[in-house]
Coordinates of C-alpha atoms and ligand atoms in Angstrom, one line a residue:
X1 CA -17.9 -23.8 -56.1
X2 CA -16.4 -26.5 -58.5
X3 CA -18.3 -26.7 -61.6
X4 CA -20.9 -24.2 -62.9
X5 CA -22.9 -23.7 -65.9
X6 CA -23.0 -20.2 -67.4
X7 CA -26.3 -20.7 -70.2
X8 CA -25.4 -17.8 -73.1
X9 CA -28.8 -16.3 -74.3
X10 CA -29.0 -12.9 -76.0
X11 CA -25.2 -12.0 -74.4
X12 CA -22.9 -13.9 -77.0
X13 CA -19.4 -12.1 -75.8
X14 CA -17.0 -12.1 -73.1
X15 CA -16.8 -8.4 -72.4
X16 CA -18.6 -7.0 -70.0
X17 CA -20.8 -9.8 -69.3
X18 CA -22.6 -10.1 -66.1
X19 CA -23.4 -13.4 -65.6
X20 CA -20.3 -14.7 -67.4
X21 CA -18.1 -12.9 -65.2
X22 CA -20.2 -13.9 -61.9
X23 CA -20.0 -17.4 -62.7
X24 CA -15.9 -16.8 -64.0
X25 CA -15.3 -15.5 -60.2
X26 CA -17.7 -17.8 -58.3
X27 CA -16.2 -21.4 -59.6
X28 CA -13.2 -23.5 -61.0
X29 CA -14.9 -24.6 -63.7
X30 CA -17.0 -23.1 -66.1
X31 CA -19.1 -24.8 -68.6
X32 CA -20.1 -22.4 -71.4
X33 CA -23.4 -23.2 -72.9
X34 CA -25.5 -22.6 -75.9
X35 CA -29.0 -24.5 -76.7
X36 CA -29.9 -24.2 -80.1
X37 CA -34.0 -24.5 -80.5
X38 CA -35.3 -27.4 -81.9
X39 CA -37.5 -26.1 -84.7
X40 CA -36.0 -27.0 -88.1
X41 CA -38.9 -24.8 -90.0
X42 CA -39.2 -21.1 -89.9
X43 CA -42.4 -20.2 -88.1
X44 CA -43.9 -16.2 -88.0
X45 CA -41.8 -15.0 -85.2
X46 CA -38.0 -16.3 -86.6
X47 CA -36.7 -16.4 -89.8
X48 CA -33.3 -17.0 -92.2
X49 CA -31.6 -14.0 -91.8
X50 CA -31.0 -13.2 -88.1
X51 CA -30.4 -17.7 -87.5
X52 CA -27.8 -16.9 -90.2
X53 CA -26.3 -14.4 -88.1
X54 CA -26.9 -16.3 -84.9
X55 CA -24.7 -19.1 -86.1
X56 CA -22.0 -16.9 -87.0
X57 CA -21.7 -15.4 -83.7
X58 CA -21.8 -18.9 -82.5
X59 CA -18.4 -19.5 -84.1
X60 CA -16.8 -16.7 -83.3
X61 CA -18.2 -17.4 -79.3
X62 CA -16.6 -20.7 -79.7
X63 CA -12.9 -19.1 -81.5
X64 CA -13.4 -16.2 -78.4
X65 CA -13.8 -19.2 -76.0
X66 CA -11.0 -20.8 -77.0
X67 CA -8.5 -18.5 -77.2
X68 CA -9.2 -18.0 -73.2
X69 CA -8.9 -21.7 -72.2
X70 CA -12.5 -23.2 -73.1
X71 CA -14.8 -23.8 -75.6
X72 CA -18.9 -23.4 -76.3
X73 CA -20.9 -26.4 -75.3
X74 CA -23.9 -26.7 -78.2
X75 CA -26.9 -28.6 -77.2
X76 CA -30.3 -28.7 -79.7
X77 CA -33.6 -29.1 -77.8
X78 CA -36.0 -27.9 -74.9
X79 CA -33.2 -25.6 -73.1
X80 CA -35.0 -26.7 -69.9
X81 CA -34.0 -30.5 -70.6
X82 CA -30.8 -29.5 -72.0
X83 CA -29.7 -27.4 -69.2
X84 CA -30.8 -30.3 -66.5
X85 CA -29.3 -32.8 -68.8
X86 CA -25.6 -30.7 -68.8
X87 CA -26.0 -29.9 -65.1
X88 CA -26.0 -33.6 -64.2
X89 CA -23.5 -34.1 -66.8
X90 CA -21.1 -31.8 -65.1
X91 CA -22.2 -32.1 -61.3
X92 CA -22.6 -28.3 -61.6
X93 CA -23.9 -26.2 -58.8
X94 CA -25.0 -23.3 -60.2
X95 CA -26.3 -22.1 -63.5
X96 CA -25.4 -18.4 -64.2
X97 CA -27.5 -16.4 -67.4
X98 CA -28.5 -13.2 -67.8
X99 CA -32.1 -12.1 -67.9
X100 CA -34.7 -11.5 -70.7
X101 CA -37.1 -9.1 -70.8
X102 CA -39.4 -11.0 -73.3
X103 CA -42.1 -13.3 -72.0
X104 CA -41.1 -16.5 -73.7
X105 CA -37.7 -16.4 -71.9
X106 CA -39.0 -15.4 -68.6
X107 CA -41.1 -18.6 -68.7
X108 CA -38.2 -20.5 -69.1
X109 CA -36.5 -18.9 -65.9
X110 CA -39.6 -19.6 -63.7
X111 CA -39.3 -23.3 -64.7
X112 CA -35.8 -23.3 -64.5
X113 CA -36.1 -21.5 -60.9
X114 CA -38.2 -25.0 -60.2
X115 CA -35.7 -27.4 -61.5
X116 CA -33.3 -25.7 -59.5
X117 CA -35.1 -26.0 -56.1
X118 CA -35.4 -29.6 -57.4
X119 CA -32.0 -30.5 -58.8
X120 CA -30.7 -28.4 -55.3
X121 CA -29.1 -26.3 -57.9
X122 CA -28.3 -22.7 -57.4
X123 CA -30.4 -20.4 -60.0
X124 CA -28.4 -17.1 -60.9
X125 CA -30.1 -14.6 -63.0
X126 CA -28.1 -11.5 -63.9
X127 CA -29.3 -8.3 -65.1
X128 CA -27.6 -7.6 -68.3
X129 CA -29.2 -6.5 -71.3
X130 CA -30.6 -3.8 -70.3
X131 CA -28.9 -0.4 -67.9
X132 CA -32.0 -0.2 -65.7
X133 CA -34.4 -3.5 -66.2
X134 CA -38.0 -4.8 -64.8
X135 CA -39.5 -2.3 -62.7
X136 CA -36.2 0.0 -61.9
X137 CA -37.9 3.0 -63.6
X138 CA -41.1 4.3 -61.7
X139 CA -42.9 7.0 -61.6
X140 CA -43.3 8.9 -58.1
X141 CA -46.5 6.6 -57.9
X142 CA -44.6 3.4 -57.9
X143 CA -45.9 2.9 -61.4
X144 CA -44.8 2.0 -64.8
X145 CA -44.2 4.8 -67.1
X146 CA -46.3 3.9 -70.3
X147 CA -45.0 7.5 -71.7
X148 CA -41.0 8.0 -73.1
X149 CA -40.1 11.3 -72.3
X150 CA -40.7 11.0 -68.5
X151 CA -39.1 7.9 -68.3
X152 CA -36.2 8.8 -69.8
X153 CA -36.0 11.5 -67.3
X154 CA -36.1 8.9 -64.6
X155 CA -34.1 6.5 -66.1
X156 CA -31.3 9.3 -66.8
X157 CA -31.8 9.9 -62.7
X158 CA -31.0 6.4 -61.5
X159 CA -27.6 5.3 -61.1
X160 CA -25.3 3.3 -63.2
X161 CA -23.7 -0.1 -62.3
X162 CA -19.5 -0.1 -63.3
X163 CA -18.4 -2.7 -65.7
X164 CA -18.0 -6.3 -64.8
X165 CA -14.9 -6.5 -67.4
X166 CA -13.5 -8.7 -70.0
X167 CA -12.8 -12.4 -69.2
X168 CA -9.2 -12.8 -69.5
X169 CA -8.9 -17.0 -68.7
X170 CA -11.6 -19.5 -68.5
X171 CA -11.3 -23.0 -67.0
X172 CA -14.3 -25.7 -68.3
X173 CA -14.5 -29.3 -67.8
X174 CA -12.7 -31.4 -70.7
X175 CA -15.2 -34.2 -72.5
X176 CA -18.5 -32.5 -72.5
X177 CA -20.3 -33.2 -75.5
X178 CA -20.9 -31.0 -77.9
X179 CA -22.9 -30.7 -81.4
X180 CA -21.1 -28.8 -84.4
X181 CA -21.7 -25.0 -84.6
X182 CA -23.7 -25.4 -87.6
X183 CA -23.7 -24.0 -90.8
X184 CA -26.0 -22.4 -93.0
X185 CA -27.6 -25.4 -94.2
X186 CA -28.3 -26.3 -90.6
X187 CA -31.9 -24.7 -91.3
X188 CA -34.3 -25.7 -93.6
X189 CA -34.3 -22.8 -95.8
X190 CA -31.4 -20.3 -96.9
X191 CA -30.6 -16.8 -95.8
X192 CA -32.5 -14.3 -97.7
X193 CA -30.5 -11.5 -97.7
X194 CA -26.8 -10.8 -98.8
X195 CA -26.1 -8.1 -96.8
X196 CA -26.1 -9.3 -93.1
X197 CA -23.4 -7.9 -91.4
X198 CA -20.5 -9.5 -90.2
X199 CA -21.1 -11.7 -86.8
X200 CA -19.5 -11.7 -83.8
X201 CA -17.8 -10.1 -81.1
X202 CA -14.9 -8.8 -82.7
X203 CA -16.8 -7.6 -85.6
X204 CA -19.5 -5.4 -83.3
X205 CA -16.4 -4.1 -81.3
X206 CA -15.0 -2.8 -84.6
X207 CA -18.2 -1.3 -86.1
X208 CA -18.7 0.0 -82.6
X209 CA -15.4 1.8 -82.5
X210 CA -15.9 3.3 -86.3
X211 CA -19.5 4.7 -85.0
X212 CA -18.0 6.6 -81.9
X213 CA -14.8 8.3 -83.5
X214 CA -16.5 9.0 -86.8
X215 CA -20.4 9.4 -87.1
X216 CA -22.0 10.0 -83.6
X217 CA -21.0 13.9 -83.3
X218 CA -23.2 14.5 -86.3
X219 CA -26.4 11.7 -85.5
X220 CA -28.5 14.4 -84.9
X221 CA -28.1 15.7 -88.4
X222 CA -27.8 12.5 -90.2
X223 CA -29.9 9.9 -87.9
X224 CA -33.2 10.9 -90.1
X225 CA -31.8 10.1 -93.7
X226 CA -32.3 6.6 -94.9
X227 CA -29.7 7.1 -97.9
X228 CA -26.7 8.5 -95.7
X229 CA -25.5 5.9 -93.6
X230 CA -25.5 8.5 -90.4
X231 CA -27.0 6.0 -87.7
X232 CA -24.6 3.4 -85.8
X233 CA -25.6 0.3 -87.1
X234 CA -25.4 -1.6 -83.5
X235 CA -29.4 -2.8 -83.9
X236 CA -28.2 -6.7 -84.4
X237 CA -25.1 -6.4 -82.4
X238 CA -27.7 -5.2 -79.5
X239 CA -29.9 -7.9 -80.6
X240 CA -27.3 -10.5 -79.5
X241 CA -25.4 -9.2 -76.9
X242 CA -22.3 -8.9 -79.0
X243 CA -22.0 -5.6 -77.1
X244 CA -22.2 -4.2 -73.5
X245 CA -25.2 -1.6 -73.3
X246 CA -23.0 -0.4 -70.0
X247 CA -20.1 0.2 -72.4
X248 CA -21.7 2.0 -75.3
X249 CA -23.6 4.2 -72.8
X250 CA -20.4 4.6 -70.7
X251 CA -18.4 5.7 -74.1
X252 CA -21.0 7.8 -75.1
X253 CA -20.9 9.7 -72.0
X254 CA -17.1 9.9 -72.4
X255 CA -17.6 11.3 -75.8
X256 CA -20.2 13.9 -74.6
X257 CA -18.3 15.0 -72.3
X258 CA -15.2 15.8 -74.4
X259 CA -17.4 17.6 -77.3
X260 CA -18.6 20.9 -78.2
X261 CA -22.0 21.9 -77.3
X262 CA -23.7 20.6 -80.9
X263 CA -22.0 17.4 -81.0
X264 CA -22.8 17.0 -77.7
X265 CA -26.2 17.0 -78.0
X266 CA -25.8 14.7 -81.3
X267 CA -24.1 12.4 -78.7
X268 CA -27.4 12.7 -76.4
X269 CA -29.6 12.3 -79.2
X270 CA -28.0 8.8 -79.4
X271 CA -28.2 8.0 -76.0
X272 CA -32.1 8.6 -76.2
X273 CA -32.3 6.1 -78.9
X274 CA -31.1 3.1 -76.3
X275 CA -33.2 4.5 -73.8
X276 CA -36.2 3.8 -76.4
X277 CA -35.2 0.1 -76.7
X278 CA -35.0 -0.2 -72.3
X279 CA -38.2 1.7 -73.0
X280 CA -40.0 -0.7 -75.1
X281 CA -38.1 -3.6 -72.8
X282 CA -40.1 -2.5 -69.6
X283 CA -43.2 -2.2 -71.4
X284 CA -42.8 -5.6 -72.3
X285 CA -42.1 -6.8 -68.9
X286 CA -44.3 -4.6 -66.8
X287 CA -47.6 -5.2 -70.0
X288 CA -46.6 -8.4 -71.8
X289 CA -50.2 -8.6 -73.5
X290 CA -48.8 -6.2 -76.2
X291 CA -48.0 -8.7 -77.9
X292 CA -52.0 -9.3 -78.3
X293 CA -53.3 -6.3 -77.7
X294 CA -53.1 -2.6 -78.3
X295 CA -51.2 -1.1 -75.7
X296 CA -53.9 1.9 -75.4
X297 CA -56.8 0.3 -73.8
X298 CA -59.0 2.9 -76.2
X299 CA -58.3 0.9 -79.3
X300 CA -58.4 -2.5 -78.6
X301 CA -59.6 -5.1 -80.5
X302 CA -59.5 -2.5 -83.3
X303 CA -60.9 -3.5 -86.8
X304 CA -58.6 -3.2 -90.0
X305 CA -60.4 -3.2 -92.8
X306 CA -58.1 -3.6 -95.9
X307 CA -58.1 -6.0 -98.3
X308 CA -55.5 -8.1 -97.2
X309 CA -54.5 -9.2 -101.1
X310 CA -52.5 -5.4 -100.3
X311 CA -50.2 -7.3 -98.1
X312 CA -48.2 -9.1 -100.7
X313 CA -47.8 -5.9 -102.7
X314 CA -46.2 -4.0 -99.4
X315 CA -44.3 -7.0 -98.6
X316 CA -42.8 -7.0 -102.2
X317 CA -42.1 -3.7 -102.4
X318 CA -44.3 -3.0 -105.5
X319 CA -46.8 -0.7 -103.8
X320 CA -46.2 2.4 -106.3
X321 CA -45.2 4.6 -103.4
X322 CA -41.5 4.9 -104.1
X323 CA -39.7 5.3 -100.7
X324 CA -42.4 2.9 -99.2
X325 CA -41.1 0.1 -101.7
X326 CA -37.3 1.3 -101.8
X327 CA -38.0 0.3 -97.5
X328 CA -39.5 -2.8 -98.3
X329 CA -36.8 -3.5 -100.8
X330 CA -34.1 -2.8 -98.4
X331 CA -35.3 -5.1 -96.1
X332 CA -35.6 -7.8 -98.5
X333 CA -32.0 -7.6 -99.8
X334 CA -30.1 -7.0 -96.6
X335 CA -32.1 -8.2 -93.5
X336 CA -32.1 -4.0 -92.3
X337 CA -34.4 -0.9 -92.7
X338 CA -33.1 2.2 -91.8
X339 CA -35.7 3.8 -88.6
X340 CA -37.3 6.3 -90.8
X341 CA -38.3 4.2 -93.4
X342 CA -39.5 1.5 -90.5
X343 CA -42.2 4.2 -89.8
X344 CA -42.9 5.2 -93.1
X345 CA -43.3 1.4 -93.9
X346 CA -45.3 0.6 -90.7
X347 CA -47.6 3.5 -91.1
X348 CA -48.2 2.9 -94.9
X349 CA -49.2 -0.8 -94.0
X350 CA -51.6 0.7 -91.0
X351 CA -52.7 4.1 -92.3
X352 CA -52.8 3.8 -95.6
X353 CA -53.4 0.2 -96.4
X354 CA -55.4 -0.1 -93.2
X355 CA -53.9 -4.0 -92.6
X356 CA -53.8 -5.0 -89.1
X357 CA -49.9 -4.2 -87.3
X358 CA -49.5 -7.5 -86.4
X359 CA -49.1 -8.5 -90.1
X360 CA -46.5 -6.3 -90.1
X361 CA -45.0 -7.0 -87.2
X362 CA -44.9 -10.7 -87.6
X363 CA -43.2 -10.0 -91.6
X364 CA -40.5 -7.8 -89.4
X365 CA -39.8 -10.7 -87.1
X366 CA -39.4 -13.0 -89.9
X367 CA -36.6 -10.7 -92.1
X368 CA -34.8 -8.3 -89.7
X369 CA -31.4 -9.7 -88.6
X370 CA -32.1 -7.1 -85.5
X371 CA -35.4 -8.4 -85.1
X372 CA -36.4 -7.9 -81.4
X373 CA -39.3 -8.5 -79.8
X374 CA -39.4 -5.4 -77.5
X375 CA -38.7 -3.0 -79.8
X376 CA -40.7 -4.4 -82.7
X377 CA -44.0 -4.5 -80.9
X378 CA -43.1 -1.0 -79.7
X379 CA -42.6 0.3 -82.9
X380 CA -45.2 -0.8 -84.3
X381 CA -47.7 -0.4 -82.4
X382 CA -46.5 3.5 -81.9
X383 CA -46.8 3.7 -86.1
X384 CA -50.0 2.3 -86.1
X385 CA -51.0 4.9 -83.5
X386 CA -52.3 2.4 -80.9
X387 CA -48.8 2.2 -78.5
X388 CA -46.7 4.4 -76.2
X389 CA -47.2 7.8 -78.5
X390 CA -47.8 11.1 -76.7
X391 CA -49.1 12.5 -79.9
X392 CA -51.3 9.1 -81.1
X393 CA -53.5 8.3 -83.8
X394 CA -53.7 11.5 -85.9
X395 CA -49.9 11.2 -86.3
X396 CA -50.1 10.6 -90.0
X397 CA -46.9 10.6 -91.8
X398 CA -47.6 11.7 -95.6
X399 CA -44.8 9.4 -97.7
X400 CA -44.6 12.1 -100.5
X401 CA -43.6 14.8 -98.3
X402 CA -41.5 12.4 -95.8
X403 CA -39.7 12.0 -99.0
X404 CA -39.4 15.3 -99.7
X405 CA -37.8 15.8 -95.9
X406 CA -35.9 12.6 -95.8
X407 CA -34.8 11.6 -99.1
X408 CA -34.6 15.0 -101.4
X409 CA -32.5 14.1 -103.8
X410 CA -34.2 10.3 -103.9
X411 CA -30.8 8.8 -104.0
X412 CA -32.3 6.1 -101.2
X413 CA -35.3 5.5 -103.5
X414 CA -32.6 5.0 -106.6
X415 CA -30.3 2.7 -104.7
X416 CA -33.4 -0.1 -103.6
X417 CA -35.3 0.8 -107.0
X418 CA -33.7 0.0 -109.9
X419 CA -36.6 1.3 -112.4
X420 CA -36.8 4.6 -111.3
X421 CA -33.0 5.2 -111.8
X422 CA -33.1 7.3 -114.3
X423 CA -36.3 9.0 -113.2
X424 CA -36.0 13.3 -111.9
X425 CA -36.1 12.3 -107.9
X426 CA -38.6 15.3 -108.0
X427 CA -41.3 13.2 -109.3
X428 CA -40.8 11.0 -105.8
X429 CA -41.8 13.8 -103.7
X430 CA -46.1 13.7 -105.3
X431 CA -48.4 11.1 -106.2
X432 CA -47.8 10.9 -110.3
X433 CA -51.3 12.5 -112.1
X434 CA -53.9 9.6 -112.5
X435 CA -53.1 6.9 -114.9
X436 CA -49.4 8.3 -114.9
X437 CA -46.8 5.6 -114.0
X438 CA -43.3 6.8 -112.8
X439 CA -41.6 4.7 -115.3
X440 CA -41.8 1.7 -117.4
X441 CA -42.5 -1.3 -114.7
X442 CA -42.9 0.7 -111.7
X443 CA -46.7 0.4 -110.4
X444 CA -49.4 3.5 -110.1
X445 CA -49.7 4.5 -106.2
X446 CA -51.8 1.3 -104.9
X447 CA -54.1 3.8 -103.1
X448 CA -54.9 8.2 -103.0
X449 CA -53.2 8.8 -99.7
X450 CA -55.2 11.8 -98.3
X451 CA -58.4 9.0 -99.0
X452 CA -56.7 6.7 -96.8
X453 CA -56.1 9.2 -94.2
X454 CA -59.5 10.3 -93.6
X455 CA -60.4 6.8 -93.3
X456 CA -57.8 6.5 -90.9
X457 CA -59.3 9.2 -88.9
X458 CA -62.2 8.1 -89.2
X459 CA -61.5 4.8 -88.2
X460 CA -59.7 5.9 -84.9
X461 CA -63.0 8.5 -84.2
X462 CA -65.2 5.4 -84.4
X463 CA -63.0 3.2 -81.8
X464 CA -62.9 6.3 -79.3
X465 CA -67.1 6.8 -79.7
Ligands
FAD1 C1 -41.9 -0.5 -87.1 C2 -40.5 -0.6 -86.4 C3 -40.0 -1.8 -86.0 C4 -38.7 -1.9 -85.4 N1 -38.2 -3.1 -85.1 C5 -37.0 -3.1 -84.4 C6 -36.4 -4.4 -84.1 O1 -37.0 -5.5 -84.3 N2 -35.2 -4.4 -83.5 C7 -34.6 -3.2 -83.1 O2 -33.5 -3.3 -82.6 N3 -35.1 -2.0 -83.4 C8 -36.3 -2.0 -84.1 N4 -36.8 -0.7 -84.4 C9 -36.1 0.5 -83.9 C10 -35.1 1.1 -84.9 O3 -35.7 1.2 -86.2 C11 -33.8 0.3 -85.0 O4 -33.3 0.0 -83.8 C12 -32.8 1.0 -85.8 O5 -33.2 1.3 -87.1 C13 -31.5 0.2 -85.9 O6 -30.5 0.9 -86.7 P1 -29.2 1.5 -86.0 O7 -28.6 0.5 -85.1 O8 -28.4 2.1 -87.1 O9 -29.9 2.6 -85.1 P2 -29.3 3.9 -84.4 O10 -30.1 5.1 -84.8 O11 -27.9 4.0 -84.5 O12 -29.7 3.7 -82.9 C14 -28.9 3.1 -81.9 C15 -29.6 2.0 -81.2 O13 -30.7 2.5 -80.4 C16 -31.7 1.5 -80.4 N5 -32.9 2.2 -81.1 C17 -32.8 3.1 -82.0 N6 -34.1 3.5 -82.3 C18 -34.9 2.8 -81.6 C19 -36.3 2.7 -81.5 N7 -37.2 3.5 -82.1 N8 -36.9 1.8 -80.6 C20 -36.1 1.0 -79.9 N9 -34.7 1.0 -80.0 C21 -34.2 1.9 -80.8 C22 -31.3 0.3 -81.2 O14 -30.8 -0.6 -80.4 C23 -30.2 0.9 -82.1 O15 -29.2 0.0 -82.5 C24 -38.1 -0.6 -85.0 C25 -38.7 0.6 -85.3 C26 -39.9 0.6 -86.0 C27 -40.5 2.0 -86.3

């Protein structure tokens, strides 16, 4: 072919990218493309921090592009119009992207399928994102697996696809149009947090690199403590493609292979963790009315009674629970959570607070650079003991004693919580005696958490009767 489009979604790189490399070999001419929404205001599902971050790996895209012979396109709109718009632009033939699991995106491929067949415009849908996608992983049944553990099994089974490779050269058609890669004050409303990471390629590839020679032999020590900096912080650069999933598995495995027998089953313990986010990906292809409903038909259209005036005070991080509120703090300041305060903080909204998980889920969407629609919904819904948990509802984590576990010596709680500096981290590890307050500023425990918890159970009993 002559001219093709390649449409960059969640793959912003040049290495290892399916469709990008399909459309590199199939053409003269590539045109490299990003549409930009067309929302200027913030609604539930997006917010500051991970746009912020978007628009930086926009830039670095466009640098990465250029250094190789091309440039990114930017277009603002309907990515439907936009697309059909550039296509006749540059008499292309083909459009080349790479799949989304999620079902706003998949709508846009089944219309984009029918412009195609309209335009007589070749439609090229990679699989990308994910190692094994759709419905790759089935059970001997031919079903969806709705539990992890034998999926993983299955999933580690199947086999693996090589590496498509870095683009080296790109040729694109000179005097397309293009917006600006914008800046932050594109968007209506600032970044919230300070601590976004660096974006772009390069940037992922280097934090990548530090992970695999440094920390991952000893993730299954230091994975579970929120104050120690033991897990790989990839989540965002996952999030938007910055990095192959083939790759990262593939070093893994290289890394496995060349360790002892306890750092290799660190380096395992690892790879389980992206099979959870393919996990949570084919549940959201194969049951996309998670995002409505509970994913266990036994507790849907559950009631939560709390008093909803509780949401601000979780959301603020002033809930008197320490390492509940150093979570919610750390979220607010950096756009991140580490994974074990996500579930203490999703099961304190749910369990203890008894709010609904989609209020949660929505406030996660709005802060969390690595905000992802997949694994969001799945995590939720498995702390609120309504998803994919083989051990459900009566999984109720106790945040005294998961700060006992997690964070003994409270340092986490001390770094997010600036009042309770100078406070014995023992006193983090039990509810204070009644009327007690931790320290001057710092809120009494909003609620008695073995209360809560029998209301909990209680409230699960009633939707199973
Ligand atoms: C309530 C809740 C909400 C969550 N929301 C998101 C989200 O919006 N986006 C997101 O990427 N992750 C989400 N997670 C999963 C997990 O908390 C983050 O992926 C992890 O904390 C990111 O940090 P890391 O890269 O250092 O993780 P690591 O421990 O280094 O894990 C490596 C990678 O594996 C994947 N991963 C790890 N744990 C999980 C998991 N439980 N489920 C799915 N994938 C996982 C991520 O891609 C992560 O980058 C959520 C978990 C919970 C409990």
């Amino acid at each position: 072919m002559k001219n093709v489009i390649h449409w960059f979604r969640r793959d912003l790189r040049l290495t290892d990218n399916t469709a990008l490399h399909a459309a590199s070999i199939s053409a003269q001419h590539v045109t490299p493309v990003y549409v930009l929404s067309g929302w200027k205001n913030f609604h539930s599902w997006t917010g500051p921090n991970r746009q912020h971050f978007l628009c930086g790996c926009l830039r670095s895209l466009d640098g990465n592009l250029r250094a190789i012979g091309s440039r990114l396109i930017l277009r603002q709109g309907e990515a439907l119009a936009e697309l059909e718009r550039l296509a006749v632009e540059t008499s292309a033939e083909a459009i080349f992207f790479n799949r989304d699991p999620d079902p706003f995106g998949r709508a846009v491929e089944e219309k984009l399928k029918k412009m195609g067949e309209r335009l007589g415009i070749s439609i090229r849908p990679c699989k990308d994102i994910a190692i094994h996608e759709r419905r790759e992983v089935l059970t001997g049944a031919g079903e969806s697996f709705r539990v992890f553990t034998p999926y993983s099994k299955a999933w580690e089974k199947l086999p693996k696809l090589p590496l498509a490779g870095s683009i080296k050269s790109l040729s694109s058609p000179s005097g397309v149009e293009s917006l600006q890669i914008p800046d932050n004050s594109f968007w209506s409303l600032p970044p919230t947090a300070e601590g976004v990471s660096v974006a772009g390629e390069k940037a992922a590839r280097t934090r990548m690199r530090a992970f695999l020679d440094q920390a991952i032999t000893r993730y299954g020590e230091t994975r579970d403590l929120p104050a120690g900096g033991g897990t790989s912080r990839l989540s965002q650069d996952l999030r938007f493609g910055l990095l192959s999933i083939r790759e990262l598995h593939q070093e893994c495995l290289k890394r496995a292979e060349a360790s002892d027998a306890n750092a290799r089953g660190s380096v395992m313990k690892y790879v389980a963790e992206l099979i959870w986010r393919e996990f949570y990906m084919q549940i959201l292809w194969n049951f996309p009315e998670v995002l409505s409903q509970e994913f266990n038909p036994k507790y849907r259209g559950m009631i939560w009674p709390g008093a909803i005036a509780n949401l601000e005070r979780w959301r603020s991080g002033e809930t008197g629970f320490p390492i509940v509120d150093a979570a919610m703090r750390e979220l607010r300041e950096t756009g991140f959570m580490h994974n074990r305060t996500r579930m203490i903080a999703a099961m304190f909204l749910t369990k203890d607070l008894h709010l609904d998980w989609r209020h949660g889920e929505s406030y996660f969407m709005q802060t969390l650079t690595d905000g992802e629609i997949a694994s969001n919904n799945g995590g939720w819904q498995w702390s609120a003991g309504t998803g994919a948990d083989a051990a459900p509802y009566f999984r109720i984590q106790n945040p005294w004693s998961q700060t006992k576990r997690f964070d003994p010596d409270g340092a986490y709680i001390k770094r997010w919580i600036p009042e309770l500096r100078d406070v014995e981290s023992s006193k983090f590890q039990d509810p204070p005696a009644p009327g007690l307050r931790l320290a001057k500023g710092y809120p009494t425990p909003i609620v008695d958490h073995s209360v809560a918890r029998d209301i909990t159970l209680d409230l699960f009993k009633a939707m199973k009767a």
